[in-house]
Coordinates of C-alpha atoms (C1' of nucleotides) in Angstrom, one line a residue:
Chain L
X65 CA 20.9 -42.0 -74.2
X66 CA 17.9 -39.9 -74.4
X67 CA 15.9 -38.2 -71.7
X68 CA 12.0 -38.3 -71.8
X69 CA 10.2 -34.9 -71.1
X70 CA 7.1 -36.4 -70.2
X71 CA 8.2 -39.1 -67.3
X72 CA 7.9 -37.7 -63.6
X73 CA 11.6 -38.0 -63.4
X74 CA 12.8 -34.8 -63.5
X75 CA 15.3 -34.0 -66.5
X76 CA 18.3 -33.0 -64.0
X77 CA 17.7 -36.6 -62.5
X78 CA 17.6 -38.5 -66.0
X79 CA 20.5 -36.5 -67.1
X80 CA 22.4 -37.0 -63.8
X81 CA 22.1 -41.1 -64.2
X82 CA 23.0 -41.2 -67.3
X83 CA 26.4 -38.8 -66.9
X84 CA 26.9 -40.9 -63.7
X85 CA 27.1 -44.0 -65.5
X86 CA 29.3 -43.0 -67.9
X87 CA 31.4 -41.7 -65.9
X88 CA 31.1 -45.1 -63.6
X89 CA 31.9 -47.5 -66.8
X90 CA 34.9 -45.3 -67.8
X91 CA 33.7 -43.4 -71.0
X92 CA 36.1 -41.0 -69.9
X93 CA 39.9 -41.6 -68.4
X94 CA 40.6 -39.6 -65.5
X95 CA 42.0 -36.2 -65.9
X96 CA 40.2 -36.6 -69.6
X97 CA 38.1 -33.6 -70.1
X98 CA 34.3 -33.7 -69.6
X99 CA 31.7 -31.5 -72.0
X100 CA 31.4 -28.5 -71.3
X101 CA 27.8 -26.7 -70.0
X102 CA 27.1 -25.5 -73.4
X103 CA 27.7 -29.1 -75.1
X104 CA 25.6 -30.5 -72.8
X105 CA 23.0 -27.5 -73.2
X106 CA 22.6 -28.6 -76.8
X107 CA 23.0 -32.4 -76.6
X108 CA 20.0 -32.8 -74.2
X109 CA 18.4 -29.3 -75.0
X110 CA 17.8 -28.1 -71.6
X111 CA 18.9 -24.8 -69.6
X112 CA 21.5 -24.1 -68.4
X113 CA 20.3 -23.8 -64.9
X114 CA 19.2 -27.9 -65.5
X115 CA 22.8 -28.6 -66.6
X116 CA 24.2 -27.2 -63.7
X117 CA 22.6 -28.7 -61.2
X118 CA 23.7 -32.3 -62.9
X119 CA 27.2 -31.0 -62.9
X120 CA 27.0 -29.1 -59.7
X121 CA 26.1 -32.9 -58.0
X122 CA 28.7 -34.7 -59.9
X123 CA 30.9 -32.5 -58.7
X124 CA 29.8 -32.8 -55.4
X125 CA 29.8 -36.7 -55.8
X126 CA 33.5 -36.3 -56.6
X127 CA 33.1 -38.0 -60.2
X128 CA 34.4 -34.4 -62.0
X129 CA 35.8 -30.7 -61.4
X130 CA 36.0 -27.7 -62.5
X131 CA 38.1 -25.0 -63.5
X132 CA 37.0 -21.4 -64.0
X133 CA 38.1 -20.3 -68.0
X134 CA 39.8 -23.4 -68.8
X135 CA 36.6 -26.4 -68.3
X136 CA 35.5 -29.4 -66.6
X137 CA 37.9 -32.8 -66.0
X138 CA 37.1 -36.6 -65.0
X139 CA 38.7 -36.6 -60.9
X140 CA 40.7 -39.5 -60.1
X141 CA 38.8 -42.3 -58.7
X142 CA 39.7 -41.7 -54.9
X143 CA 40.0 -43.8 -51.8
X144 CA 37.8 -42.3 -50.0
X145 CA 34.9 -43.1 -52.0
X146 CA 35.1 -46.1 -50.0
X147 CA 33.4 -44.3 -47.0
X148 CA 30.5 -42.6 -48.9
X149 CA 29.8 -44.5 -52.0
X150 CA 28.8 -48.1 -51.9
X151 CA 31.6 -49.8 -54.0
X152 CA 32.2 -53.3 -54.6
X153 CA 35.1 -55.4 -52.6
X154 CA 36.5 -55.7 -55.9
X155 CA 36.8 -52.2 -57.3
X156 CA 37.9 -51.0 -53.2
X157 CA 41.3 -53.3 -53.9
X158 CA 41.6 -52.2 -57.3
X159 CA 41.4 -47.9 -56.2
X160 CA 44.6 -49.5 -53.6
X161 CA 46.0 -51.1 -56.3
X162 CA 45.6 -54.7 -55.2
X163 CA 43.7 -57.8 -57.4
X164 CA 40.7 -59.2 -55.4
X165 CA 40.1 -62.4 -54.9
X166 CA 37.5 -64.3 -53.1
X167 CA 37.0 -67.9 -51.6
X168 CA 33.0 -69.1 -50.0
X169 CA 33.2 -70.5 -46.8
X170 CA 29.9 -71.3 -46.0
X171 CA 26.6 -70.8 -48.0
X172 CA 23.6 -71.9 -46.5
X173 CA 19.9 -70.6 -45.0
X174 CA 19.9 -70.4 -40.9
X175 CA 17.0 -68.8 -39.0
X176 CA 17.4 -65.5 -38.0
X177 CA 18.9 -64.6 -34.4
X178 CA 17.8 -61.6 -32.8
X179 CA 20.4 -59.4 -33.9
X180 CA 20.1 -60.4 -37.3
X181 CA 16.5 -59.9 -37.4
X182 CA 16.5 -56.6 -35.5
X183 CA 19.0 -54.9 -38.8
X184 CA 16.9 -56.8 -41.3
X185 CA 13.3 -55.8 -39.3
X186 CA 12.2 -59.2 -39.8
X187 CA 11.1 -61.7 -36.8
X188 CA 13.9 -63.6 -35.0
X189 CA 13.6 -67.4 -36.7
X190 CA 12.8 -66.2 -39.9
X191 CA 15.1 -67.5 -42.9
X192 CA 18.3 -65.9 -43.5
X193 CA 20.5 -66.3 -46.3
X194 CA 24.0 -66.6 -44.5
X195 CA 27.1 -66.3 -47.1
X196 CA 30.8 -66.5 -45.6
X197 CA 33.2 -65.1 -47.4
X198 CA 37.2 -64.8 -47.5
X199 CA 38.2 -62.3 -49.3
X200 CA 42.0 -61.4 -50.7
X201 CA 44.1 -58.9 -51.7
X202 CA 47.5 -59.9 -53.9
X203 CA 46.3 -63.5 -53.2
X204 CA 46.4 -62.5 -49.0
X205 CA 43.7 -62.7 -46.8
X206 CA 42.4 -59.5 -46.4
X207 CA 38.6 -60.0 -44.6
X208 CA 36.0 -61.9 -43.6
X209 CA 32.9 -60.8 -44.9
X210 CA 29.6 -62.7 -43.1
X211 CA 26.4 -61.6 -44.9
X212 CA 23.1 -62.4 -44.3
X213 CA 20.4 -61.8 -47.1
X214 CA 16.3 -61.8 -45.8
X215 CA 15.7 -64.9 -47.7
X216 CA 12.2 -63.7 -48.6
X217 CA 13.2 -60.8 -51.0
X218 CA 15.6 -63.2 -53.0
X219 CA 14.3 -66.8 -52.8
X220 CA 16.6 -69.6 -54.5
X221 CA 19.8 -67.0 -54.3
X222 CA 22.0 -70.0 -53.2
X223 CA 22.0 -71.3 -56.6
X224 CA 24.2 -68.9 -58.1
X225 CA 28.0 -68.9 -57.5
X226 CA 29.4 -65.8 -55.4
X227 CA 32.8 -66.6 -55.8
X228 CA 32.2 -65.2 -59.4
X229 CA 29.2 -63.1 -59.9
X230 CA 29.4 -60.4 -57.6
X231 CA 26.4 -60.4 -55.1
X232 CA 24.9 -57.2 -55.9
X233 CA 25.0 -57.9 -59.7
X234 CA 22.6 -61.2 -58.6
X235 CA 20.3 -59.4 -57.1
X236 CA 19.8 -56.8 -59.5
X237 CA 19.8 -58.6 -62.3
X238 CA 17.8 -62.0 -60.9
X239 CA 15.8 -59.9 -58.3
X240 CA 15.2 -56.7 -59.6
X241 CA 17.1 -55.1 -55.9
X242 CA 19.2 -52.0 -56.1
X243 CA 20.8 -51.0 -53.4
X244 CA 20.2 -47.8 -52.9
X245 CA 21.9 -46.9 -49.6
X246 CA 23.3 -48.1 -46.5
X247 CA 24.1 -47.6 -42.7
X248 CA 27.4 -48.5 -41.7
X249 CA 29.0 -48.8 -38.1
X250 CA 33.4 -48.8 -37.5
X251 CA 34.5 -50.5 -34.7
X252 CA 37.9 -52.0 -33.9
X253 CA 38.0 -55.7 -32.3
X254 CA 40.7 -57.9 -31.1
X255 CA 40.3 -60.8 -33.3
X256 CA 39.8 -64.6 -32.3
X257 CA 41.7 -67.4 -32.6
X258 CA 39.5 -68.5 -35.8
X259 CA 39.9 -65.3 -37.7
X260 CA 43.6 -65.4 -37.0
X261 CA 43.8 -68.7 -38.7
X262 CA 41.7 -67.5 -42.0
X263 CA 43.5 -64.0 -41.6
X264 CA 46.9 -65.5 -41.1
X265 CA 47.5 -62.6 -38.8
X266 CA 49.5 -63.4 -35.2
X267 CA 47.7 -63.3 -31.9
X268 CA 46.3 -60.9 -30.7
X269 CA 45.7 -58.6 -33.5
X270 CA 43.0 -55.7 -34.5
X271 CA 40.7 -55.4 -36.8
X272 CA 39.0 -52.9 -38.2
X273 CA 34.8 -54.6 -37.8
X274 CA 32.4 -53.2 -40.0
X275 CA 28.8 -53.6 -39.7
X276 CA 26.3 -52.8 -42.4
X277 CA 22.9 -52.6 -43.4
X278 CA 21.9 -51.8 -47.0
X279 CA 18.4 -50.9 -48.0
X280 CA 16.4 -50.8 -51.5
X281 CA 14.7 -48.1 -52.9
X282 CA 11.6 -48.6 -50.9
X283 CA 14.1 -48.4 -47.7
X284 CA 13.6 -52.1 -46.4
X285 CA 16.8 -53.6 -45.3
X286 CA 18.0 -56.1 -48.0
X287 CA 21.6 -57.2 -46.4
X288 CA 23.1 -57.2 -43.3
X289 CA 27.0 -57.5 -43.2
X290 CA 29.8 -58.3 -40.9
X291 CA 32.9 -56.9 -42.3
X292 CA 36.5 -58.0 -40.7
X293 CA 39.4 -56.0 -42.2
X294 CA 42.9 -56.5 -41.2
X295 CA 43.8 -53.6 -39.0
X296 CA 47.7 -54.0 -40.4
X297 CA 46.6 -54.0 -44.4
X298 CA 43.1 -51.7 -44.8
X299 CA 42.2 -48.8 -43.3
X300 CA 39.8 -46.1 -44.8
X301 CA 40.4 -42.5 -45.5
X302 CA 38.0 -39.3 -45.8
X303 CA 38.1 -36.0 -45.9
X304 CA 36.4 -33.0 -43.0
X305 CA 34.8 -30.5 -44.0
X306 CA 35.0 -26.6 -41.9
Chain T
X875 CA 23.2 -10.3 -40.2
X876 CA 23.9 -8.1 -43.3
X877 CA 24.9 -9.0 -46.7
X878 CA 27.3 -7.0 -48.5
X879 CA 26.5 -6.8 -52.5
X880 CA 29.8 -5.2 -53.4
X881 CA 32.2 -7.8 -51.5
X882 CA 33.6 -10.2 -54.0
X883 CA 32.4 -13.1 -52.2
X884 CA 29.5 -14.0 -53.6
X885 CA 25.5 -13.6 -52.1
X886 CA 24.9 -17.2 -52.0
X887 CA 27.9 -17.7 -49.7
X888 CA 27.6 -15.0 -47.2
X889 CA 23.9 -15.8 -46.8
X890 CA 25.1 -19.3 -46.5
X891 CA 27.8 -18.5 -43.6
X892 CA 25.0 -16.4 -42.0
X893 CA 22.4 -19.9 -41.7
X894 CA 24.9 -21.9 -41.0
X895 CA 26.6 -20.1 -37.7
X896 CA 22.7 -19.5 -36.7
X897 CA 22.0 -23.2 -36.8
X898 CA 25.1 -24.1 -35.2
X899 CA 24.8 -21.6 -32.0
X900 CA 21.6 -23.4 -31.8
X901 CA 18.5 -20.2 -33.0
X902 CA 16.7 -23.0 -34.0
X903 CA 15.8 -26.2 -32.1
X904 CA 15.8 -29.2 -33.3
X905 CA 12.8 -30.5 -35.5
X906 CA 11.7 -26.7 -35.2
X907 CA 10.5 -24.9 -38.5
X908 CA 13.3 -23.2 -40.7
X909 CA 12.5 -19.8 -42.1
X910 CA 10.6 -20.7 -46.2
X911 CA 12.1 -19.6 -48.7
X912 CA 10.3 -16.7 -49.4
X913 CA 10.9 -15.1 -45.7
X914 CA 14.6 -15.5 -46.9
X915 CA 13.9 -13.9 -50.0
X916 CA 12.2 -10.8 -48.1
X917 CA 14.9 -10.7 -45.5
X918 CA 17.9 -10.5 -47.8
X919 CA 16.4 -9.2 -51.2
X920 CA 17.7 -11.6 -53.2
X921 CA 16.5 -14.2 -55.8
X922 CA 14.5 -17.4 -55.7
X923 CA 17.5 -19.2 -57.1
X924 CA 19.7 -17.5 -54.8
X925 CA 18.1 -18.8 -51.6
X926 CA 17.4 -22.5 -52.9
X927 CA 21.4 -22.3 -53.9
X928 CA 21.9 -21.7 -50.2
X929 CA 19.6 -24.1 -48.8
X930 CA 19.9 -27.1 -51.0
X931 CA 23.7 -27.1 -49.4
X932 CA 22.4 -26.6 -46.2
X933 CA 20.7 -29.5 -46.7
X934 CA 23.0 -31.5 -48.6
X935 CA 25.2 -30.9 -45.1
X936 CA 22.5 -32.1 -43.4
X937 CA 21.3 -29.0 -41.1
X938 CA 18.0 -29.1 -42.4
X939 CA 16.1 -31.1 -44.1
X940 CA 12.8 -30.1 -46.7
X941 CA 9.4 -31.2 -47.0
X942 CA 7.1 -30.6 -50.3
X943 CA 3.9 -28.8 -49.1
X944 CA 5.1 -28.4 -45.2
X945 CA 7.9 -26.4 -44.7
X946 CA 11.9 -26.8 -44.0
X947 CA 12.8 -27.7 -40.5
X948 CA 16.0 -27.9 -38.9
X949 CA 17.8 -31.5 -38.9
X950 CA 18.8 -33.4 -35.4
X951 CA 22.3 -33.7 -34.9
X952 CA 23.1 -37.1 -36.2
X953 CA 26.7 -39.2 -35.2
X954 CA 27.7 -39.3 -38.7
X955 CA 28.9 -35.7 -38.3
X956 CA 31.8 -36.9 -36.6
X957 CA 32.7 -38.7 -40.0
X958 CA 31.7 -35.2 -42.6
X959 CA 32.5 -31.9 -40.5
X960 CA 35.2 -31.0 -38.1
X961 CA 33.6 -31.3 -34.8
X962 CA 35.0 -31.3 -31.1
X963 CA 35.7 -34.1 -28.9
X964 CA 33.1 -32.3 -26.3
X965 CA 30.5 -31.8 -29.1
X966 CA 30.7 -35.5 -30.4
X967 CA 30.7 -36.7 -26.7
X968 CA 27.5 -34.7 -26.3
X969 CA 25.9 -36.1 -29.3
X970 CA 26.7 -39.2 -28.1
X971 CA 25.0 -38.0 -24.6
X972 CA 27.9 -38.4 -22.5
X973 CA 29.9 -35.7 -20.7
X974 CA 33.6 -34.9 -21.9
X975 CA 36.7 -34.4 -19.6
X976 CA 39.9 -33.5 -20.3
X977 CA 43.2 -34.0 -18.7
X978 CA 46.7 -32.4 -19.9
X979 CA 49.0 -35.0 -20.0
X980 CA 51.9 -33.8 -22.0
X981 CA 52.5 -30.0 -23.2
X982 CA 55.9 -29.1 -24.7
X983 CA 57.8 -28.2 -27.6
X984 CA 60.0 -30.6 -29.6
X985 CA 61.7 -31.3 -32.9
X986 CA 60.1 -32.6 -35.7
X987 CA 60.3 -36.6 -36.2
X988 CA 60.2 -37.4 -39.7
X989 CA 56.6 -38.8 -40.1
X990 CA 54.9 -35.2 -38.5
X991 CA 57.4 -33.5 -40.3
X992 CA 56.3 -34.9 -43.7
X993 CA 52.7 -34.1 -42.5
X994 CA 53.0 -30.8 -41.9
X995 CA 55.2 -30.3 -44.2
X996 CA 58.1 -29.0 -42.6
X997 CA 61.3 -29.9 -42.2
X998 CA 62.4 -32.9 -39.7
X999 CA 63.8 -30.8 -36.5
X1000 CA 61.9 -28.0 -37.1
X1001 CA 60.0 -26.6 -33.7
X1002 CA 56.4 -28.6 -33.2
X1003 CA 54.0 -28.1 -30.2
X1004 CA 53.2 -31.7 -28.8
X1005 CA 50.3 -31.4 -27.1
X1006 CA 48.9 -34.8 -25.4
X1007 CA 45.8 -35.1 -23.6
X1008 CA 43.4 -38.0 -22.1
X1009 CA 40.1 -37.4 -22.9
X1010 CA 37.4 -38.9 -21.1
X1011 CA 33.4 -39.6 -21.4
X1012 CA 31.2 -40.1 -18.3
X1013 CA 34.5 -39.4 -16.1
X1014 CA 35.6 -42.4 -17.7
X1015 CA 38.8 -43.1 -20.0
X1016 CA 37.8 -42.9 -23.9
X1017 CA 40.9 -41.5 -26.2
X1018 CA 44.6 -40.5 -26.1
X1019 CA 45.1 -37.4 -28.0
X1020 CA 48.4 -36.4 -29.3
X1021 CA 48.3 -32.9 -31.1
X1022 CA 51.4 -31.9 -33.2
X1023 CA 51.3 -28.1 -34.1
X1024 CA 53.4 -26.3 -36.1
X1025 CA 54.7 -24.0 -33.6
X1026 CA 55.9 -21.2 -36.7
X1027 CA 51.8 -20.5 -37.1
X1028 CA 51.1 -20.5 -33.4
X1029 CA 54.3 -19.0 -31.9
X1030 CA 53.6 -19.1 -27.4
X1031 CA 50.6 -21.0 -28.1
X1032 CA 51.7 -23.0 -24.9
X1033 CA 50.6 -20.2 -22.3
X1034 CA 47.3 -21.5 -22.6
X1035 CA 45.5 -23.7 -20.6
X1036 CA 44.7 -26.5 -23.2
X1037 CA 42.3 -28.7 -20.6
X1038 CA 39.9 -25.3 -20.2
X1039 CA 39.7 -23.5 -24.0
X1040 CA 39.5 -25.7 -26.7
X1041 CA 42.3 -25.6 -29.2
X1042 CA 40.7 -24.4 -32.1
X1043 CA 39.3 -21.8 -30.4
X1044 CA 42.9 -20.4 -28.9
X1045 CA 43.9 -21.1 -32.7
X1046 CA 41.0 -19.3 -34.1
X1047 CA 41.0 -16.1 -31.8
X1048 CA 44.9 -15.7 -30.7
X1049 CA 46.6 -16.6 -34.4
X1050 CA 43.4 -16.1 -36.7
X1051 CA 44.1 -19.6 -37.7
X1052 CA 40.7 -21.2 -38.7
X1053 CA 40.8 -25.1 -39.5
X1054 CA 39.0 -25.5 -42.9
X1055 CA 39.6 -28.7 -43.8
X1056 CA 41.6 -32.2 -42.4
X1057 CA 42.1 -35.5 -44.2
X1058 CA 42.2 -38.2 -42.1
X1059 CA 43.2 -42.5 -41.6
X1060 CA 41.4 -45.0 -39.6
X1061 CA 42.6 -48.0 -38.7
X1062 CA 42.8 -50.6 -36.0
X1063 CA 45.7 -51.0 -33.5
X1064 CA 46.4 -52.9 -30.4
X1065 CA 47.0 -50.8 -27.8
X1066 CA 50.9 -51.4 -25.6
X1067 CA 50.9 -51.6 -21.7
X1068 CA 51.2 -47.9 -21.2
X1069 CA 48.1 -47.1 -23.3
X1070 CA 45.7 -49.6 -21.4
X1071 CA 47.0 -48.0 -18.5
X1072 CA 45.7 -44.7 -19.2
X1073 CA 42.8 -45.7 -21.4
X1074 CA 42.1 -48.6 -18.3
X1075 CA 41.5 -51.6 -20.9
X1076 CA 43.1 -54.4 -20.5
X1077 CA 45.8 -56.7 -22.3
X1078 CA 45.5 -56.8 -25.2
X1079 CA 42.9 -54.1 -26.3
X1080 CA 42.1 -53.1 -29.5
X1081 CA 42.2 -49.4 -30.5
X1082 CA 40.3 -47.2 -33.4
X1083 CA 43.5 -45.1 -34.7
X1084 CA 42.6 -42.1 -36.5
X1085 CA 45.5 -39.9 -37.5
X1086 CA 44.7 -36.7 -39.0
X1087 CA 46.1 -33.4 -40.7
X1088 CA 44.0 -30.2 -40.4
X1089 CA 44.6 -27.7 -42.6
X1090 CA 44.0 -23.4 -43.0
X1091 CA 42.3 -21.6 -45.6
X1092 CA 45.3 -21.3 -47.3
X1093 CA 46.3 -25.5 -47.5
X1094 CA 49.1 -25.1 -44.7
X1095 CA 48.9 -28.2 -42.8
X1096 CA 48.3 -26.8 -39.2
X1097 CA 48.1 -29.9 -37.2
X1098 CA 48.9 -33.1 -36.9
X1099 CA 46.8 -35.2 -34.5
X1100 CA 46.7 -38.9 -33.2
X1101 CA 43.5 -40.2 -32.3
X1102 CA 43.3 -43.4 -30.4
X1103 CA 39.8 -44.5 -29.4
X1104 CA 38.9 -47.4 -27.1
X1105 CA 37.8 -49.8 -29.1
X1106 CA 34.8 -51.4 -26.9
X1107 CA 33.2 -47.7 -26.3
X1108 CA 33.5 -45.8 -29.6
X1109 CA 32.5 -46.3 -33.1
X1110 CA 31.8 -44.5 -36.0
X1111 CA 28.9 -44.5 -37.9
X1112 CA 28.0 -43.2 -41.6
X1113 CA 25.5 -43.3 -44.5
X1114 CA 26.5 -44.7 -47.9
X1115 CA 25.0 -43.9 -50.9
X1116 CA 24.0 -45.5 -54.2
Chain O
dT364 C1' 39.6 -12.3 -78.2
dA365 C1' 37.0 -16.4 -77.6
dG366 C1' 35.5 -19.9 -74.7
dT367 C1' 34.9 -21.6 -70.1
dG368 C1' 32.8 -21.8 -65.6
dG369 C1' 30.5 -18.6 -61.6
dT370 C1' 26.8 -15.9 -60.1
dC371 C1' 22.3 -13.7 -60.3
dT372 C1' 17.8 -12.3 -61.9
dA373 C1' 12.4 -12.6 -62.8
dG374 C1' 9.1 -15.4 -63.8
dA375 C1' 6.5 -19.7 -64.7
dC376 C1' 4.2 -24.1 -63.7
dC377 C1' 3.9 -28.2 -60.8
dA378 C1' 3.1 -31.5 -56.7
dC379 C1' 2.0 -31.8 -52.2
dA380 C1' 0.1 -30.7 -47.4
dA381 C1' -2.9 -28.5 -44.4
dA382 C1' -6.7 -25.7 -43.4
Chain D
dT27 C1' -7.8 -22.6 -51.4
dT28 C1' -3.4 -21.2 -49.8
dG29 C1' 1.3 -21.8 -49.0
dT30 C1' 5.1 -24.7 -49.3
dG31 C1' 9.0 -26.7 -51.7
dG32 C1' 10.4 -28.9 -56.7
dT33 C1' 11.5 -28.1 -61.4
dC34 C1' 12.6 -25.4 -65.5
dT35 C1' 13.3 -21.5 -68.6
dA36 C1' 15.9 -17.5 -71.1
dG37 C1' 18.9 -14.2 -70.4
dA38 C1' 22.5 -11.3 -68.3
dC39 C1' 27.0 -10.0 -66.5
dC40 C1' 31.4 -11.5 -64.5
dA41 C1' 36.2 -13.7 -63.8
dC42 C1' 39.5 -16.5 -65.4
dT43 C1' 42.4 -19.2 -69.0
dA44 C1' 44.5 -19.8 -73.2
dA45 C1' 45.4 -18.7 -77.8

DNA sequence: TAGTGGTCTAGACCACAAA
DNA sequence: TTGTGGTCTAGACCACTAA
């Protein structure tokens, strides 16, 4: 882990990525305490100043806090990450305490319709990667996640197996995508007779409809996601500010 | 606009309060240039550091927003608020560009129930203002309120006239009670007879529930409130990051 | 008393945008 | 060329916690 002084990234950035993913694998436990300013002053020697703005945006971020006089801890991982960080299905059910599971329901490539096309800004007609997705909590239906990748920016993505790999480790790894951010609308639905069958929820009931679109780092849309939660079993939290 | 450099409360902050209350009363337009940083630095007399301390939160709450080599400008107000900061049902309508309306249905005084008991933190029986309103967009139906208030904090809070001032005004400038921070729940519900009655929807309907508990500057849980939003006119929306 | 985080300063150099 | 925001430094004093 060592930051170079002559890339254009600045050193509070380097610094912050490489504290962040520490602190995302787990080299700490929660509660555990984190360096303090001065440790980290002399592991990367930089100024203070530089280390504080790091810890001042981890803080921020939620990953640690601070106590005046007595140092800086690893926070709990916290459900309301769920609403500002991008977290994986998987680690979501784990933060509530539940074992993910996941079953495909349909893979396949479809032209784009027009709403599809409009959230990935591509033409209408144009091939979309569409992955259906049942996923579980406890070994219960939880969702239904449909996604549909622009089929251009990760050609041959079919091939792997999504019920294992997760889908954003695929196209890092094969494609060289990060997802760097995403736009996300709530809605509650009523849901249809189909999802009640896959849901195993009774008729009517409500769900809580997520849509999404996540972008790479040069801010092109890379995903756009349907999101079908049942309204009895998930619901998100977050915290106001003022 | 003063700053006081013997209070305990630190420059940064009260410089930062100052900003903020301009750029909420609206002394800057939208898109319209923010004062640089070195105006700031004449007008207050303090630091470079100081000032960027203050703006980078402004801009990490998304009042304004920064440009290398142009200048800082002052940010539109953007939907996802409704999701970070503590905002009124008239000011989200606005954003949304309709026109809010409000109609007393319910104002009394009762014992706790167990549930808004535990969330304020009181004991079950204890006195609670229920306050319950229909709020309404575009003179049409758009959310049941129901406001639990710990009636020990806001003792004859029930003289006023709830469908004129708002709430956290009357709270803010009868009982110096300011709201500085709530945690809330969403879900998804569907609505019973006498909801799409009020709300207009029909049978069934389904409803984005948001229950939330406001808290004081001192962590006293002042409210407890029950959101439910019809589902086919309101939604949320938010960014994710990373 | 020693160590921690919280605040503040003056000053430097850089990258970028506009005139 | 000028003015803007972006990054970084060394150093100071304070408030709080724990030993």
């Amino acid at each position: 882990m060592e930051i170079n002084r002559t890339s254009r990234l600045p050193l509070y950035q380097q610094i912050y990525e490489i504290l962040r993913g520490q602190l995302i694998r787990g080299k700490w436990a929660p509660g555990e305490s984190f360096p303090t300013e001065f440790e980290l002053i002399r592991e990367f020697q930089v100024s203070r100043v530089t280390i504080r703005q790091v810890m001042d945006r981890l803080a921020s971020d939620g990953f640690i806090y601070r106590q005046r006089g007595r140092g800086t801890f690893v926070a709990e991982p916290t459900l309301e990450e769920g609403l500002t960080r991008i977290i994986s299905f998987t680690e979501d059910m784990r933060r509530r305490g539940l074992a993910a599971g996941t079953k495909v329901l349909v893979s396949t490539i479809l032209p784009a319709t027009d709403d599809v096309a409009i959230a990935l800004r591509i033409k209408p007609g144009e091939e979309v990667v569409y992955l259906k997705r049942l996923r579980s909590a406890n070994n219960e239906p939880m969702c239904i996640e449909e996604s549909h990748l622009n089929h251009r920016l990760c050609p041959g993505i079919l091939d792997h197996d999504f019920s294992i790999q997760p889908l954003r480790e695929i196209l890092e790894s094969k494609f060289r995508i990060r997802i760097s951010r995403a736009l996300q609308k709530i809605h509650a639905v009523v849901s249809d007779e189909e999802m009640n069958q896959m849901l195993k929820t009774p008729n009517p009931s409500a769900l809580l409809f997520i849509e999404r679109t996540s972008f790479n780092d040069y801010d092109t849309p890379v995903e756009f996601l349907r999101l079908f939660f049942r309204g009895d079993r998930y619901s998100l939290y977050n915290e106001l500010k003022d």
